[in-house]
C-alpha atoms as a PDB file:
ATOM      1  CA  MET A   1      27.320 -40.430   6.552  1.00  0.00           C
ATOM      2  CA  ARG A   2      26.109 -37.197   4.955  1.00  0.00           C
ATOM      3  CA  HIS A   3      22.919 -37.250   7.016  1.00  0.00           C
ATOM      4  CA  ALA A   4      24.882 -37.946  10.216  1.00  0.00           C
ATOM      5  CA  ILE A   5      27.120 -34.960   9.471  1.00  0.00           C
ATOM      6  CA  ALA A   6      24.067 -32.744   8.925  1.00  0.00           C
ATOM      7  CA  ALA A   7      22.587 -33.965  12.217  1.00  0.00           C
ATOM      8  CA  MET A   8      25.805 -33.169  14.098  1.00  0.00           C
ATOM      9  CA  ALA A   9      25.934 -29.713  12.511  1.00  0.00           C
ATOM     10  CA  ALA A  10      22.301 -29.123  13.484  1.00  0.00           C
ATOM     11  CA  GLN A  11      23.292 -29.748  17.112  1.00  0.00           C
ATOM     12  CA  GLY A  12      25.759 -26.845  16.934  1.00  0.00           C
ATOM     13  CA  ASN A  13      28.937 -28.778  16.236  1.00  0.00           C
ATOM     14  CA  ASN A  14      31.667 -27.227  14.115  1.00  0.00           C
ATOM     15  CA  LEU A  15      32.963 -30.012  11.887  1.00  0.00           C
ATOM     16  CA  VAL A  16      35.847 -30.790   9.616  1.00  0.00           C
ATOM     17  CA  VAL A  17      35.012 -33.889   7.607  1.00  0.00           C
ATOM     18  CA  ASP A  18      37.576 -35.910   5.695  1.00  0.00           C
ATOM     19  CA  GLU A  19      35.728 -37.819   3.012  1.00  0.00           C
ATOM     20  CA  VAL A  20      36.326 -38.875  -0.556  1.00  0.00           C
ATOM     21  CA  VAL A  21      33.284 -37.525  -2.385  1.00  0.00           C
ATOM     22  CA  ILE A  22      32.915 -39.213  -5.746  1.00  0.00           C
ATOM     23  CA  GLY A  23      30.150 -37.945  -7.968  1.00  0.00           C
ATOM     24  CA  LYS A  24      28.335 -34.701  -8.544  1.00  0.00           C
ATOM     25  CA  ASP A  25      25.185 -36.200  -6.992  1.00  0.00           C
ATOM     26  CA  LYS A  26      26.961 -36.699  -3.649  1.00  0.00           C
ATOM     27  CA  GLU A  27      28.321 -33.151  -3.805  1.00  0.00           C
ATOM     28  CA  ARG A  28      24.815 -31.812  -4.463  1.00  0.00           C
ATOM     29  CA  GLU A  29      23.428 -33.836  -1.568  1.00  0.00           C
ATOM     30  CA  TYR A  30      26.069 -32.434   0.784  1.00  0.00           C
ATOM     31  CA  ARG A  31      25.347 -28.890  -0.372  1.00  0.00           C
ATOM     32  CA  ALA A  32      21.585 -29.398   0.071  1.00  0.00           C
ATOM     33  CA  LEU A  33      21.845 -31.041   3.500  1.00  0.00           C
ATOM     34  CA  LEU A  34      24.243 -28.390   4.767  1.00  0.00           C
ATOM     35  CA  SER A  35      22.784 -25.355   2.995  1.00  0.00           C
ATOM     36  CA  ARG A  36      21.861 -23.617   6.266  1.00  0.00           C
ATOM     37  CA  PHE A  37      25.419 -23.868   7.556  1.00  0.00           C
ATOM     38  CA  ASP A  38      28.708 -22.295   6.527  1.00  0.00           C
ATOM     39  CA  PHE A  39      29.655 -25.254   4.349  1.00  0.00           C
ATOM     40  CA  ARG A  40      32.899 -25.274   2.384  1.00  0.00           C
ATOM     41  CA  LEU A  41      34.181 -28.001   0.105  1.00  0.00           C
ATOM     42  CA  VAL A  42      37.961 -28.262  -0.192  1.00  0.00           C
ATOM     43  CA  GLY A  43      39.694 -30.330  -2.853  1.00  0.00           C
ATOM     44  CA  LEU A  44      43.077 -31.775  -1.944  1.00  0.00           C
ATOM     45  CA  PHE A  45      45.278 -32.693  -4.893  1.00  0.00           C
ATOM     46  CA  ALA A  46      48.579 -34.478  -5.502  1.00  0.00           C
ATOM     47  CA  PRO A  47      50.074 -36.346  -8.445  1.00  0.00           C
ATOM     48  CA  LEU A  48      49.278 -40.061  -8.627  1.00  0.00           C
ATOM     49  CA  ALA A  49      52.893 -41.048  -7.860  1.00  0.00           C
ATOM     50  CA  VAL A  50      52.773 -39.046  -4.621  1.00  0.00           C
ATOM     51  CA  LEU A  51      49.419 -40.540  -3.634  1.00  0.00           C
ATOM     52  CA  GLU A  52      50.640 -44.072  -4.291  1.00  0.00           C
ATOM     53  CA  ALA A  53      53.787 -43.476  -2.223  1.00  0.00           C
ATOM     54  CA  ARG A  54      51.652 -42.157   0.651  1.00  0.00           C
ATOM     55  CA  GLU A  55      49.364 -45.170   0.316  1.00  0.00           C
ATOM     56  CA  ARG A  56      52.330 -47.556   0.708  1.00  0.00           C
ATOM     57  CA  GLU A  57      53.885 -45.558   3.576  1.00  0.00           C
ATOM     58  CA  ARG A  58      50.669 -45.458   5.606  1.00  0.00           C
ATOM     59  CA  GLY A  59      50.313 -49.197   5.617  1.00  0.00           C
ATOM     60  CA  ASP A  60      46.602 -49.027   6.455  1.00  0.00           C
ATOM     61  CA  ARG A  61      45.247 -48.615   2.947  1.00  0.00           C
ATOM     62  CA  GLU A  62      44.373 -51.145   0.302  1.00  0.00           C
ATOM     63  CA  ILE A  63      47.078 -50.851  -2.339  1.00  0.00           C
ATOM     64  CA  GLY A  64      45.541 -49.617  -5.572  1.00  0.00           C
ATOM     65  CA  LEU A  65      42.833 -47.459  -3.974  1.00  0.00           C
ATOM     66  CA  ALA A  66      44.712 -44.234  -4.752  1.00  0.00           C
ATOM     67  CA  ARG A  67      45.001 -45.223  -8.397  1.00  0.00           C
ATOM     68  CA  TRP A  68      41.309 -46.172  -8.563  1.00  0.00           C
ATOM     69  CA  GLN A  69      40.211 -42.879  -6.999  1.00  0.00           C
ATOM     70  CA  HIS A  70      42.658 -40.616  -8.829  1.00  0.00           C
ATOM     71  CA  ASP A  71      40.711 -40.166 -12.071  1.00  0.00           C
ATOM     72  CA  ARG A  72      37.323 -40.230 -10.358  1.00  0.00           C
ATOM     73  CA  VAL A  73      37.459 -38.171  -7.189  1.00  0.00           C
ATOM     74  CA  HIS A  74      37.742 -34.662  -8.640  1.00  0.00           C
ATOM     75  CA  ARG A  75      35.690 -35.251 -11.799  1.00  0.00           C
ATOM     76  CA  ASP A  76      32.978 -32.564 -12.143  1.00  0.00           C
ATOM     77  CA  MET A  77      33.491 -31.342  -8.567  1.00  0.00           C
ATOM     78  CA  THR A  78      33.158 -27.685  -7.617  1.00  0.00           C
ATOM     79  CA  TYR A  79      35.419 -26.694  -4.738  1.00  0.00           C
ATOM     80  CA  ASP A  80      35.490 -23.586  -2.611  1.00  0.00           C
ATOM     81  CA  LEU A  81      39.246 -24.048  -2.271  1.00  0.00           C
ATOM     82  CA  GLU A  82      41.777 -26.283  -4.003  1.00  0.00           C
ATOM     83  CA  ILE A  83      45.095 -27.217  -2.402  1.00  0.00           C
ATOM     84  CA  ASP A  84      48.048 -29.021  -3.956  1.00  0.00           C
ATOM     85  CA  THR A  85      49.350 -31.137  -1.070  1.00  0.00           C
ATOM     86  CA  THR A  86      52.438 -32.382  -2.898  1.00  0.00           C
ATOM     87  CA  ALA A  87      54.968 -30.435  -0.848  1.00  0.00           C
ATOM     88  CA  THR A  88      52.988 -29.180   2.148  1.00  0.00           C
ATOM     89  CA  THR A  89      52.331 -30.650   5.572  1.00  0.00           C
ATOM     90  CA  PRO A  90      48.865 -31.349   6.949  1.00  0.00           C
ATOM     91  CA  LEU A  91      49.370 -28.446   9.379  1.00  0.00           C
ATOM     92  CA  GLU A  92      50.237 -26.071   6.527  1.00  0.00           C
ATOM     93  CA  ASN A  93      47.147 -27.238   4.641  1.00  0.00           C
ATOM     94  CA  ALA A  94      44.956 -26.685   7.706  1.00  0.00           C
ATOM     95  CA  GLN A  95      46.397 -23.183   8.109  1.00  0.00           C
ATOM     96  CA  ARG A  96      45.698 -22.427   4.464  1.00  0.00           C
ATOM     97  CA  ILE A  97      42.071 -23.517   4.913  1.00  0.00           C
ATOM     98  CA  ARG A  98      41.798 -21.443   8.092  1.00  0.00           C
ATOM     99  CA  ASP A  99      43.195 -18.369   6.370  1.00  0.00           C
ATOM    100  CA  ALA A 100      41.147 -18.786   3.185  1.00  0.00           C
ATOM    101  CA  PHE A 101      37.866 -18.876   5.095  1.00  0.00           C
ATOM    102  CA  GLY A 102      38.728 -16.511   7.954  1.00  0.00           C
ATOM    103  CA  LEU A 103      38.409 -19.182  10.626  1.00  0.00           C
END
């Protein structure tokens, strides 16, 4: 997926990618592949109870995935912006990203 994203960016596409990046090696690969672009990594956070409630409400997720990812997904990651999504809407989060990076 990371190489496909780099290929799309190389064709002039502006992209917002929603991916769970687990592991510093995957972060480094993203940063290397996208080093010639204006690449920003945003970490979205919420307490485990909130994530599990969202998981159940969505109905399209394997129950337990949020718990499995919770202690792994942000470990050793370096973000350009961190957002607590506990009490904000997706639109508010998108606006915060837009404003933070002058988009």
